[in-house]
Coordinates of C-alpha atoms in Angstrom, one line a residue:
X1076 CA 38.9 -5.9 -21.8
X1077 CA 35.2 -4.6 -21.3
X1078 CA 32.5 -6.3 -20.5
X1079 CA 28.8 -5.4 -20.1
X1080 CA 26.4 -7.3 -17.7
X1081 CA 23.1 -6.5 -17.8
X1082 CA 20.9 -5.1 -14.1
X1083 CA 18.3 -3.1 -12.7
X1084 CA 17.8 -0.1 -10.9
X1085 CA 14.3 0.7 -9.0
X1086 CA 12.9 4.5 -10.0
X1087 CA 9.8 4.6 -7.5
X1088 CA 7.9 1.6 -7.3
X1089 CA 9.1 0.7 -11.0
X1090 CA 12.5 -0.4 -12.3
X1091 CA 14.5 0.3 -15.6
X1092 CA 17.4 -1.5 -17.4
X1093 CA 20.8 -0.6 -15.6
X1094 CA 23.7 -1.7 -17.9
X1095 CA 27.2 -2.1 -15.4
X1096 CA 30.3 -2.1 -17.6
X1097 CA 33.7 -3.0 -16.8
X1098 CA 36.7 -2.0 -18.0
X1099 CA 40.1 -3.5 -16.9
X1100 CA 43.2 -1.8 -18.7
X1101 CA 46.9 -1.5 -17.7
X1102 CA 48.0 1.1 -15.4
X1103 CA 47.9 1.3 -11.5
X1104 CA 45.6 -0.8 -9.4
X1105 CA 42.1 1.3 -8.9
X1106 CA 38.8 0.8 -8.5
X1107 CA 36.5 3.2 -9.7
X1108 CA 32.7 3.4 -9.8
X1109 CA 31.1 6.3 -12.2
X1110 CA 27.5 6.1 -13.1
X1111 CA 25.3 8.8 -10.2
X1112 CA 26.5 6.1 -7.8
X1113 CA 25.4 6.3 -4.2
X1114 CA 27.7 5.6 -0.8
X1115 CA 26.1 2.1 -0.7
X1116 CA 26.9 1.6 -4.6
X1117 CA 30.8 2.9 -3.9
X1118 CA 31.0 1.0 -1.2
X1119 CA 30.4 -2.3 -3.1
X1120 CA 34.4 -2.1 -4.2
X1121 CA 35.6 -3.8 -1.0
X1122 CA 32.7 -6.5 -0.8
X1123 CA 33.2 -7.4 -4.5
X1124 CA 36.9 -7.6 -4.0
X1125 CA 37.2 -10.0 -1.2
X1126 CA 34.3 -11.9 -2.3
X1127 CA 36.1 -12.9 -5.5
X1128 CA 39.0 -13.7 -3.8
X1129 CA 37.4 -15.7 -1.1
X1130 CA 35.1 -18.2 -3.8
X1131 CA 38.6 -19.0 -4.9
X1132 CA 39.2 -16.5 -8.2
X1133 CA 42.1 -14.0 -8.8
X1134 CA 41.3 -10.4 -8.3
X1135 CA 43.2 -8.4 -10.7
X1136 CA 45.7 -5.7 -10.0
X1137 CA 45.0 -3.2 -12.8
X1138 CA 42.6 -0.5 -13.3
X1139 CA 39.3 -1.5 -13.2
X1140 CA 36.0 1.5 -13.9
X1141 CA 32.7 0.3 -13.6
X1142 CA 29.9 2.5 -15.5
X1143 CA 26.6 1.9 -14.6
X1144 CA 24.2 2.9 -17.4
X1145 CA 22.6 5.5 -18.4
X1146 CA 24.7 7.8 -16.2
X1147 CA 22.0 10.1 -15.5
X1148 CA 20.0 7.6 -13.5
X1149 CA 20.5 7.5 -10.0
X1150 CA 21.9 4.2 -8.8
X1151 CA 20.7 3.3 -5.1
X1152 CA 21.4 -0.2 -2.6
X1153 CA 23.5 -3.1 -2.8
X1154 CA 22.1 -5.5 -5.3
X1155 CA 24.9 -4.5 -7.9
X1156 CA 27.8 -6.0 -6.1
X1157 CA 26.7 -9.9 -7.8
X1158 CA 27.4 -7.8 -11.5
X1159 CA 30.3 -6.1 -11.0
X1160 CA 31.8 -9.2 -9.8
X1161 CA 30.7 -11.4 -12.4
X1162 CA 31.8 -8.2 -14.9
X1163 CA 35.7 -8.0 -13.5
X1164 CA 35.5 -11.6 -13.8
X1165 CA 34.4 -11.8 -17.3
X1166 CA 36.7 -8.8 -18.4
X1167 CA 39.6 -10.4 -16.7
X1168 CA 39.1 -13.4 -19.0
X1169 CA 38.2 -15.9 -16.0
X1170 CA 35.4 -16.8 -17.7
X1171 CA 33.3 -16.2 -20.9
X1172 CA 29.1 -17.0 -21.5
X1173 CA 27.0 -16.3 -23.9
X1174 CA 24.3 -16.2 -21.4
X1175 CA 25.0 -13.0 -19.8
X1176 CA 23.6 -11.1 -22.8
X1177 CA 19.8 -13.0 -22.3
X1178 CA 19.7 -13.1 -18.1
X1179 CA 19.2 -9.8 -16.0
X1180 CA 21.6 -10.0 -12.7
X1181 CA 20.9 -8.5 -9.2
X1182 CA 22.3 -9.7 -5.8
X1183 CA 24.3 -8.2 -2.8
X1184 CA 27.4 -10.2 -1.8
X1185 CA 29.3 -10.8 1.3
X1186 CA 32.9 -11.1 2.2
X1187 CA 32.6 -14.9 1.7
X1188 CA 31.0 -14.8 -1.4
X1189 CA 28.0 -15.8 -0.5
X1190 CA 24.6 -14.2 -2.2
X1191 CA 22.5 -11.7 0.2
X1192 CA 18.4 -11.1 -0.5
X1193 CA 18.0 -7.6 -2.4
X1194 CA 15.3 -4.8 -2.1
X1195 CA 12.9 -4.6 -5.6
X1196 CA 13.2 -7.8 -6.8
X1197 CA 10.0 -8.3 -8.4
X1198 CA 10.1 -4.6 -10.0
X1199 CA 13.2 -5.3 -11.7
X1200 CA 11.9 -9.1 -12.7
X1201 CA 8.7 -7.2 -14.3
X1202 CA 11.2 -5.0 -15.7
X1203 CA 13.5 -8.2 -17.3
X1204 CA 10.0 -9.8 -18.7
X1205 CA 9.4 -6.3 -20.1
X1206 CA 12.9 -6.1 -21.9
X1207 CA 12.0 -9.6 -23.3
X1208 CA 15.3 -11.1 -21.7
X1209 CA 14.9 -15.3 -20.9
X1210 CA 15.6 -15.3 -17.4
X1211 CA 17.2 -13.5 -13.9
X1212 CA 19.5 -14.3 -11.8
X1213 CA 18.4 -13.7 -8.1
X1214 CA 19.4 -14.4 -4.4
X1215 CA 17.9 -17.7 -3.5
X1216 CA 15.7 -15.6 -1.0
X1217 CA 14.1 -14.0 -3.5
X1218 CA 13.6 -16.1 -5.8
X1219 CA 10.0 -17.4 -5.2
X1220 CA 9.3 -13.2 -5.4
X1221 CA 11.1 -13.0 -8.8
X1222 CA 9.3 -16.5 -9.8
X1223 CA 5.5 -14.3 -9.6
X1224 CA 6.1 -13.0 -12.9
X1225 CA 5.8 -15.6 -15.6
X1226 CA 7.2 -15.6 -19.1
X1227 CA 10.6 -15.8 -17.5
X1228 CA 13.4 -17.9 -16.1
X1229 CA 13.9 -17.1 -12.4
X1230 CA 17.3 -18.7 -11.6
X1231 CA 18.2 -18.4 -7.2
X1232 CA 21.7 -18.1 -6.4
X1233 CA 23.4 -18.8 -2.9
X1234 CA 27.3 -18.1 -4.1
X1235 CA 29.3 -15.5 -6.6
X1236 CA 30.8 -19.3 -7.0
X1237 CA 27.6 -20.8 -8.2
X1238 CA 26.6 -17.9 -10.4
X1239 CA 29.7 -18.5 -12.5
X1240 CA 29.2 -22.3 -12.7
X1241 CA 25.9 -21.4 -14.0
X1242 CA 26.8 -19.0 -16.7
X1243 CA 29.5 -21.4 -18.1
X1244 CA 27.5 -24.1 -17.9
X1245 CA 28.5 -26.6 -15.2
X1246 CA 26.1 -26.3 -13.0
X1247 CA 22.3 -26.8 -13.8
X1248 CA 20.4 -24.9 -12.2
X1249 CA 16.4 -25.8 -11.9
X1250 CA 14.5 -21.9 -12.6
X1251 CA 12.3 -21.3 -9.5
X1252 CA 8.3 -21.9 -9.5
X1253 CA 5.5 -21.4 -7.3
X1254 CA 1.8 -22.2 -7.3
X1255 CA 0.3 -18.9 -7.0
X1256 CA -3.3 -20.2 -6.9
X1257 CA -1.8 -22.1 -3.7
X1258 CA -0.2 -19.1 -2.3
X1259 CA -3.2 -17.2 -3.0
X1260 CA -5.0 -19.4 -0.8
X1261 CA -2.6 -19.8 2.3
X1262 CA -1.6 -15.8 2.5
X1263 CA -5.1 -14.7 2.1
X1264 CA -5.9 -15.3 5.7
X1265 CA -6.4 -13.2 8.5
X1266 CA -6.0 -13.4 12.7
X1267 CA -9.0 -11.6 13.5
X1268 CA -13.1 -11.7 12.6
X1269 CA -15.8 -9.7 13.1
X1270 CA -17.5 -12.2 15.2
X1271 CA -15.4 -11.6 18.1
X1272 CA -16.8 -7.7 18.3
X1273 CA -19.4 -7.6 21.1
X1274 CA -22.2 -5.4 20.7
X1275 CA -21.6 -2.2 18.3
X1276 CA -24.4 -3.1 15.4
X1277 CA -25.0 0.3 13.9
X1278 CA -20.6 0.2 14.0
X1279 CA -20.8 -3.4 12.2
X1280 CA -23.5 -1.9 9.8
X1281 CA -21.4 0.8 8.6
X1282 CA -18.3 -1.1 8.0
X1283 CA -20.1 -3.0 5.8
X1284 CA -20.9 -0.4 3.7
X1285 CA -17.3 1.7 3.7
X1286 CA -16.2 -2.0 2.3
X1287 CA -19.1 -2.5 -0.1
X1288 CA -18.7 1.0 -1.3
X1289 CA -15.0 2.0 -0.4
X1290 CA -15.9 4.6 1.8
X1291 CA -13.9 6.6 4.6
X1292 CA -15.1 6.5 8.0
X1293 CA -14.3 8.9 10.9
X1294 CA -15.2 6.7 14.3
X1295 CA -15.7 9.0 17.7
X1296 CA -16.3 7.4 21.0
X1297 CA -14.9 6.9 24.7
X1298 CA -11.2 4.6 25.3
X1299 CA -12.3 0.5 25.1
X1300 CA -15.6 1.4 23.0
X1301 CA -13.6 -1.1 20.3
X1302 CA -12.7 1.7 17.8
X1303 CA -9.3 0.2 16.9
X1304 CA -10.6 -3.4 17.3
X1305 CA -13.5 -3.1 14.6
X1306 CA -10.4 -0.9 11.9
X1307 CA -8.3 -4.0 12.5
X1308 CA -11.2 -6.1 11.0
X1309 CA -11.9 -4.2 8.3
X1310 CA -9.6 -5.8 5.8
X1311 CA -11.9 -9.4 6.7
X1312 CA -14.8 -8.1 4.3
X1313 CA -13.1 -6.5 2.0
X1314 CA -13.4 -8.5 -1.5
X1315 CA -10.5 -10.4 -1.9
X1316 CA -7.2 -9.1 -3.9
X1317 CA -6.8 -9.9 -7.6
X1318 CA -3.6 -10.8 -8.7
X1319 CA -3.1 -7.1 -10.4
X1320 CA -4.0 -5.8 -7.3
X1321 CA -1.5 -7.9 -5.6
X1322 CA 0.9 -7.2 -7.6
X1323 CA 1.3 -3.5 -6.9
X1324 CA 1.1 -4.0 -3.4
X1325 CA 3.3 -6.6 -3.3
X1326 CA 5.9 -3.9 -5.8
X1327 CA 5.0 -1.6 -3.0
X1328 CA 6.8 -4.1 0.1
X1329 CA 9.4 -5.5 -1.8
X1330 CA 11.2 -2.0 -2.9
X1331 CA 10.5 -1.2 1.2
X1332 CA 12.1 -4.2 1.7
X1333 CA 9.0 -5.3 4.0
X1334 CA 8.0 -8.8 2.5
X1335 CA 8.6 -11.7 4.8
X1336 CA 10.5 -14.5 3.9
X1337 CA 8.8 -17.2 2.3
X1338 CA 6.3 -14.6 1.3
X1339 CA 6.6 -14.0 -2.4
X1340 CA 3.3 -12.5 -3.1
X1341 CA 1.0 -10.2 -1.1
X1342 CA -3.1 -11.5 -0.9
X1343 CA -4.2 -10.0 2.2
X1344 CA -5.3 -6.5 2.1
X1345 CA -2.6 -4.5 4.4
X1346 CA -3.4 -2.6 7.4
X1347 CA -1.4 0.3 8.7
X1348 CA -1.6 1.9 11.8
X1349 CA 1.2 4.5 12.0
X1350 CA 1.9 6.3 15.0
X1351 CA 0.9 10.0 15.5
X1352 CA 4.1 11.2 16.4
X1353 CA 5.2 10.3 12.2
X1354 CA 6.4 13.1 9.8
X1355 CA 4.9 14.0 6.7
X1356 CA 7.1 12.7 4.8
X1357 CA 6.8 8.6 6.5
X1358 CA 3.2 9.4 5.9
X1359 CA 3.1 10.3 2.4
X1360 CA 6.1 9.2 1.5
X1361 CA 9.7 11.3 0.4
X1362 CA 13.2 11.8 1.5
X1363 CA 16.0 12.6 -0.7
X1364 CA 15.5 9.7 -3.4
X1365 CA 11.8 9.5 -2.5
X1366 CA 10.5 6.4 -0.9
X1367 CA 6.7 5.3 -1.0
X1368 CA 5.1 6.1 2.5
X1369 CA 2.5 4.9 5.0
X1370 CA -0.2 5.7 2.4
X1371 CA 1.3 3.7 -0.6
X1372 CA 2.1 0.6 1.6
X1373 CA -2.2 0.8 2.8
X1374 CA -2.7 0.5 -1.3
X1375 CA -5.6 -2.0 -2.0
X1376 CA -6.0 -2.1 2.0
X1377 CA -6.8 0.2 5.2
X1378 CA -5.0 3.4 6.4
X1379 CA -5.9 3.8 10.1
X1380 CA -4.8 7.0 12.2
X1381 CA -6.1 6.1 16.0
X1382 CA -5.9 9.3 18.0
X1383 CA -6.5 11.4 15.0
X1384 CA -5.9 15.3 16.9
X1385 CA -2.6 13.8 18.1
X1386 CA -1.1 13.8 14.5
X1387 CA 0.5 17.0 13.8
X1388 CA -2.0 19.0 11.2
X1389 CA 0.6 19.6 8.6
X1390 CA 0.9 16.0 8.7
X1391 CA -2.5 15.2 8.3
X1392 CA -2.9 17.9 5.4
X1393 CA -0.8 16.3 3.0
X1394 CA -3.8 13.2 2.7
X1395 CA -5.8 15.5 0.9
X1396 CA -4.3 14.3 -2.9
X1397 CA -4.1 11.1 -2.4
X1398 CA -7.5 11.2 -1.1
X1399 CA -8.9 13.0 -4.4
X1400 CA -6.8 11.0 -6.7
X1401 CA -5.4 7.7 -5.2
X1402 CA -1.9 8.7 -6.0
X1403 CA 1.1 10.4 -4.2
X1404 CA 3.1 12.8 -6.3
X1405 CA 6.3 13.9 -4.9
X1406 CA 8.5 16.4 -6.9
X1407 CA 12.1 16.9 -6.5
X1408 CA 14.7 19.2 -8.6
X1409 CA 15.7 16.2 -10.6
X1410 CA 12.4 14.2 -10.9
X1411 CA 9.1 13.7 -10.1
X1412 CA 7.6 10.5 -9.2
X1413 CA 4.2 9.1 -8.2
X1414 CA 3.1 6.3 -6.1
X1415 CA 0.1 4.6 -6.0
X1416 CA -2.4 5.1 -2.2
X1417 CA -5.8 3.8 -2.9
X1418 CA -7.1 2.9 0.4
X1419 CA -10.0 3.3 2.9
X1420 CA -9.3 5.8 5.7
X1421 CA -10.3 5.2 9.1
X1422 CA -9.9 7.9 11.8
X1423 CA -11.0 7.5 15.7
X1424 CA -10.5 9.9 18.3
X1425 CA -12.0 10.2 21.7
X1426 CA -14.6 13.1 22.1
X1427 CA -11.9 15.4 24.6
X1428 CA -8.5 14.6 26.0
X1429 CA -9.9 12.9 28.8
X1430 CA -11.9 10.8 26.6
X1431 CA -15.1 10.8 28.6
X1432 CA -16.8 14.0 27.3
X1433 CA -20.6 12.7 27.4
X1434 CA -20.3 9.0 28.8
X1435 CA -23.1 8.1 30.9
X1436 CA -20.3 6.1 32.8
X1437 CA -17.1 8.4 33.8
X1438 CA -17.3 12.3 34.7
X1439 CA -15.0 13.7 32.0
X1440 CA -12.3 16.0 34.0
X1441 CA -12.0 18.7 30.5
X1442 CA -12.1 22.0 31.0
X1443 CA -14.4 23.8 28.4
X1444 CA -11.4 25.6 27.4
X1445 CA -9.1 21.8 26.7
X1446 CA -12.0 20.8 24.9
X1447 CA -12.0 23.8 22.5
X1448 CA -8.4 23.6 21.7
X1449 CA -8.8 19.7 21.2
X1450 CA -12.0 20.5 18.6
X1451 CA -9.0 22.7 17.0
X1452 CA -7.0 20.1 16.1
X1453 CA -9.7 18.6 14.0
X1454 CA -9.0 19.6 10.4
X1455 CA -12.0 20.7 8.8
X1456 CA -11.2 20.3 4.5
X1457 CA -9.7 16.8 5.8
X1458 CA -13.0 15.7 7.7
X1459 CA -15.3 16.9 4.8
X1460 CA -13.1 14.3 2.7
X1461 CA -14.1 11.7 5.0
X1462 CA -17.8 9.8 3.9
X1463 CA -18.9 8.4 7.2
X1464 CA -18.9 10.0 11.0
X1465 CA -20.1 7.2 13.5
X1466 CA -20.7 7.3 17.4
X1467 CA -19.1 4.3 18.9
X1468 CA -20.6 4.4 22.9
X1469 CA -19.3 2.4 25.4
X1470 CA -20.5 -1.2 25.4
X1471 CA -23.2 -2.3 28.3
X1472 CA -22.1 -5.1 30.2
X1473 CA -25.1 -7.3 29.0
X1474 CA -23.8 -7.2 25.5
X1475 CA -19.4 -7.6 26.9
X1476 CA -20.4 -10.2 28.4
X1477 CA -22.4 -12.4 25.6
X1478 CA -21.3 -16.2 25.5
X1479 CA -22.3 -16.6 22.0
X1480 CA -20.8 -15.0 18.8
X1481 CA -21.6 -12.7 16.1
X1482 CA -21.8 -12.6 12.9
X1483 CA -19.0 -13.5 11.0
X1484 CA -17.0 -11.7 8.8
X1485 CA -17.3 -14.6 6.1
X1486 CA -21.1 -13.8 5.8
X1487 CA -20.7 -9.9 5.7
X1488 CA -17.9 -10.2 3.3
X1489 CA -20.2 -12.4 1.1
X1490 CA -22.8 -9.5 1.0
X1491 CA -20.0 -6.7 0.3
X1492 CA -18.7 -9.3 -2.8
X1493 CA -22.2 -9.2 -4.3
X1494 CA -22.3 -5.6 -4.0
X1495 CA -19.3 -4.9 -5.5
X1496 CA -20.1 -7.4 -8.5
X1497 CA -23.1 -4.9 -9.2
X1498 CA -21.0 -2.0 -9.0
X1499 CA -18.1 -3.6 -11.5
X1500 CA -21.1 -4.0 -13.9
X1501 CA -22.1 -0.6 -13.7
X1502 CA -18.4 0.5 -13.9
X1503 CA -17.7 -1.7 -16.5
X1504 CA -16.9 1.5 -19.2
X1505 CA -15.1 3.0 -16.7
X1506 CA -11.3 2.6 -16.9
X1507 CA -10.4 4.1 -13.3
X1508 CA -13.8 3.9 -11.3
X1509 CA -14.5 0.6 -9.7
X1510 CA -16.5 1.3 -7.1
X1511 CA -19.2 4.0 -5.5
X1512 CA -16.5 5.8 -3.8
X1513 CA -14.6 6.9 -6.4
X1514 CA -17.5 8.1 -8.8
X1515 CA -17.1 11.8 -10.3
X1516 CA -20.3 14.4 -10.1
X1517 CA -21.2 13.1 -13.8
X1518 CA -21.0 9.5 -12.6
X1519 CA -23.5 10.4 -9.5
X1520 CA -26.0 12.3 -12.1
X1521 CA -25.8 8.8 -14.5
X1522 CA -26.6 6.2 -11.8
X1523 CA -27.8 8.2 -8.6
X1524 CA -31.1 9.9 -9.8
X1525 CA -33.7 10.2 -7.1
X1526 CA -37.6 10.1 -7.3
X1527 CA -39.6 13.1 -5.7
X1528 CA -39.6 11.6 -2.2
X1529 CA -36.1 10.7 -2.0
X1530 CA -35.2 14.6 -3.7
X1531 CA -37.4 15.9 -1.1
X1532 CA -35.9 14.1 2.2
X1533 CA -31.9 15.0 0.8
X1534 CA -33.0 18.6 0.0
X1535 CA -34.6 19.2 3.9
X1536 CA -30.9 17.4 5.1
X1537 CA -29.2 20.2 2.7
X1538 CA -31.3 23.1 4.1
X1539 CA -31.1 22.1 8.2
X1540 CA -27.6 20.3 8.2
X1541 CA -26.1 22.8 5.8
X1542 CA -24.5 20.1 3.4
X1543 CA -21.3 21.1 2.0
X1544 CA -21.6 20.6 -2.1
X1545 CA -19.1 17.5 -0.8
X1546 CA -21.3 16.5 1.3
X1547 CA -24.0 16.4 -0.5
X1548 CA -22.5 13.9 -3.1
X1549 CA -21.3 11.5 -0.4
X1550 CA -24.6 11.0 1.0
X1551 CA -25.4 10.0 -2.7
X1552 CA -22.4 7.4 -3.1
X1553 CA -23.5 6.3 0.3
X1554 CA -27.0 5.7 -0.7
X1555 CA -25.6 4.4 -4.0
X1556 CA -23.8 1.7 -2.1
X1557 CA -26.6 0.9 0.7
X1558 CA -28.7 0.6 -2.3
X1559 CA -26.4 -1.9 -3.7
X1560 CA -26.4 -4.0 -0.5
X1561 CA -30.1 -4.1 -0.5
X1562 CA -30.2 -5.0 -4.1
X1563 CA -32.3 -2.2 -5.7
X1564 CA -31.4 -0.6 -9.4
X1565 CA -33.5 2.6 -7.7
X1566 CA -31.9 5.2 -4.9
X1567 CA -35.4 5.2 -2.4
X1568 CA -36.0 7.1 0.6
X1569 CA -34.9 4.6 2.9
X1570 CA -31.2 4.6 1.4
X1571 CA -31.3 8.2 1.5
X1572 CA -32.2 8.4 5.1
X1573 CA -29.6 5.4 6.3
X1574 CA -26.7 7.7 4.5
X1575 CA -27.6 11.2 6.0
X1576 CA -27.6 9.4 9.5
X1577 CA -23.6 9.2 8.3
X1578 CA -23.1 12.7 8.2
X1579 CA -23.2 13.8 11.8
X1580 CA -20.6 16.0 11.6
X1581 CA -22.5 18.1 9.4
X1582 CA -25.2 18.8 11.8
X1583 CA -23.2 22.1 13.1
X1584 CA -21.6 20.2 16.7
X1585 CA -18.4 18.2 15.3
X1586 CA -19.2 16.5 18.9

């Protein structure tokens, strides 16, 4: 007898119908799984088998071929072991339901029977709303992730046992549900603030603006200066996520396998700090059925690389697209897929090896010659990408050791909010451009025009800096955004001024 249960398999960050039908015919006891399975897939033979026997059913000794459908699609992971199963018991005539033709089915099982969390849940419940089928059937883990998506019935399962009680009936099940307003408002918290940073104004100042205006920064300074402590607050006043936004990130985590439990949707903006010792590939994502990298999981958050020269440059290289276009592309023989990597880039790096190259504290022990080859590492067509180049200097002991606090990152995140309202006006035409950041040249000629003073002061930065064409338009979004902040429809002089002060790089000494 056949029978045909109805999955998912995740392509990406997205997931597509998988259909897993079974076939039990006469001849000698096999198991065979056809359908571009993978090792994990093939594997599932064994954990099906002594899972059915163990929740008390009667495996058969025939012939048994699974398909998974369309045949052409790569099949990956363990979450197809709860619908073979429930397929060999269906075609065996253990039990019949209607209901498997209107619910989706994805779980991993163990020996006992007993229902395992699976990678890509909420894809494949997007992709079961999508297909306009009335429910899932999900590990209990994942159930409050599957239960984000409305419109459908989110059923959490903790045995093969239960799962079959369900689908004929006898057991009723109550579909999962969750408040997201409420869980909104308890994951959308952070550890750190902004009023625990000592000192560093001019640092503060700027990472205001990068949040107002989504703007890369490049921070150089001396070890303890509080490079990596001010990156780590960055994500405190950015605006807060909407649920779209949280949705992809939280697509983004579950196919990783990276959500925590009792964590069924993502609301704080993420912040990554990968090592420098990563490949290119855990950077930007890849492998041999590609897998969203370092980039994709900062989407909607921050990317920080501490120790920037460390990172190997090919490595660093490969940041350039999804700098330019908020998206990863990665192409294989049989595919190409693309993730999503809209983030703000933070890099820090200390000013030589040593790390003491012009402190007014510590003799820096550098060579002129380990200093060069440092400089070196620095990629120049990466660094022009980046909008803002700040000097974080040691902190004086007057301003360490301040009782009081400073300012908070509620207040400055209620400045970058109204900021950002003005720009989602201005934008408001514009399908794929938000924010200042991410306008175009004809977007900077529409709502960056300058008056004869303001022309004059950029056009003396051009001429004695020796502004890049690049350059030049990122001290416009710049001004664009400290405009913004200071709540002014016109770019003045004193915008102008504030943004080249950002470009120190371009001043011919990248120290």
């Amino acid at each position: 007898m056949l029978a045909k249960i109805k999955s998912s398999a995740v392509i990406g960050v997205d997931a597509l119908p998988v259909t897993v039908e079974v076939d039990i015919s006469y001849g000698l006891p096999a198991f065979s799984t056809v359908g571009l399975a993978e090792g994990a897939v093939r594997e599932s033979r064994e954990r099906v088998k002594s899972a059915i026997k163990n929740s008390g059913y009667d495996f058969p000794n025939r012939r048994i071929t699974v398909n998974l459908a369309p045949a052409d699609l790569r099949k990956e992971g363990t979450g197809y072991d709860l619908p073979m199963a429930l397929g060999i018991l269906t075609a065996s005539e253990i039990f019949k339901s209607e209901k498997l033709d209107r619910y989706a089915i994805i779980g991993e099982l163990s020996l006992d029977g007993s229902i395992r969390p699976a990678k890509g849940i909420l894809s494949m419940a997007l992709a079961a709303q999508k297909a306009g089928l009335e429910g899932i059937l999900v590990p209990t883990a994942n159930a409050g992730e599957a239960a984000v998506v409305e419109g459908i019935k989110v059923i959490g399962l903790q045995t093969l046992y239960e799962a079959v009680e369900f689908l004929v009936g006898t057991a009723d099940l109550v579909p999962a549900a969750i408040d997201l307003q409420a869980v909104f408002k308890n994951n959308a918290t952070y550890d750190v603030d902004f009023d625990e940073v000592k000192g560093q104004e001019h640092v503060k100042r700027a990472m205001e603006i990068a949040a107002a205006g989504t703007h890369n920064i490049l921070m150089k300074g001396p070890p303890g200066s509080g490079k990596t402590m001010m990156a780590r607050r960055l994500p405190t006043i950015l605006p807060d996520l909407t649920f779209e936004e949280a949705l992809e990130t939280t697509k983004i985590y579950s196919v990783m396998g990276l959500l925590k439990n009792g964590t069924p949707l993502l609301s704080a903006r993420p912040f990554r700090a990968p090592h420098h010792t990563i490949s290119d590939a855990g950077l930007i994502g890849g492998g041999h059925t590609p897998k969203p990298g370092e980039v994709s999981l900062a989407h909607n958050g921050v990317l920080f690389l501490d120790e920037y020269p460390e990172f190997k440059k090919h490595v660093l290289e490969v940041l350039r697209q999804p700098l330019e276009d908020g998206t990863v592309t990665i192409s294989r023989a049989v595919s190409t897929l693309s993730f999503p990597a809209r983030f703000i880039l933070i890099i820090a790096f200390n000013p030589c090896p040593c790390g003491y190259l012009g402190d007014m504290k510590h003799n820096c022990r550098c060579t002129p010659a380990q200093v060069q080859r440092y400089e070196n590492r620095l990629s120049g067509p990466l660094l022009d990408r980046i909008d803002m180049h700040l000097e974080v200097p040691s902190v004086p002991y007057k301003e360490m050791s301040f009782t009081g606090s400073g300012e908070s990152s509620v207040k400055i995140k209620s400045r970058v909010e109204q900021a950002r309202a003005v720009q989602k006006k201005r934008f408001a035409r514009r399908r794929k451009i938000h924010c200042n950041g991410q306008m175009t040249p004809k977007d900077l000629k529409n709502f960056c025009s300058l008056d004869n003073k303001s022309e004059k002061l950029i056009e003396d930065a051009v001429e004695r800096l020796g502004l890049s064409a690049r350059s030049y338009h990122r001290v416009l979004k710049i001004g664009r955004t400290i405009a913004d902040l200071d709540n002014s429809e016109t770019l003045q002089a004193r915008h102008i001024a504030e943004a080249i002060q950002y470009r120190r790089l371009d001043r011919g000494n990248r120290f």
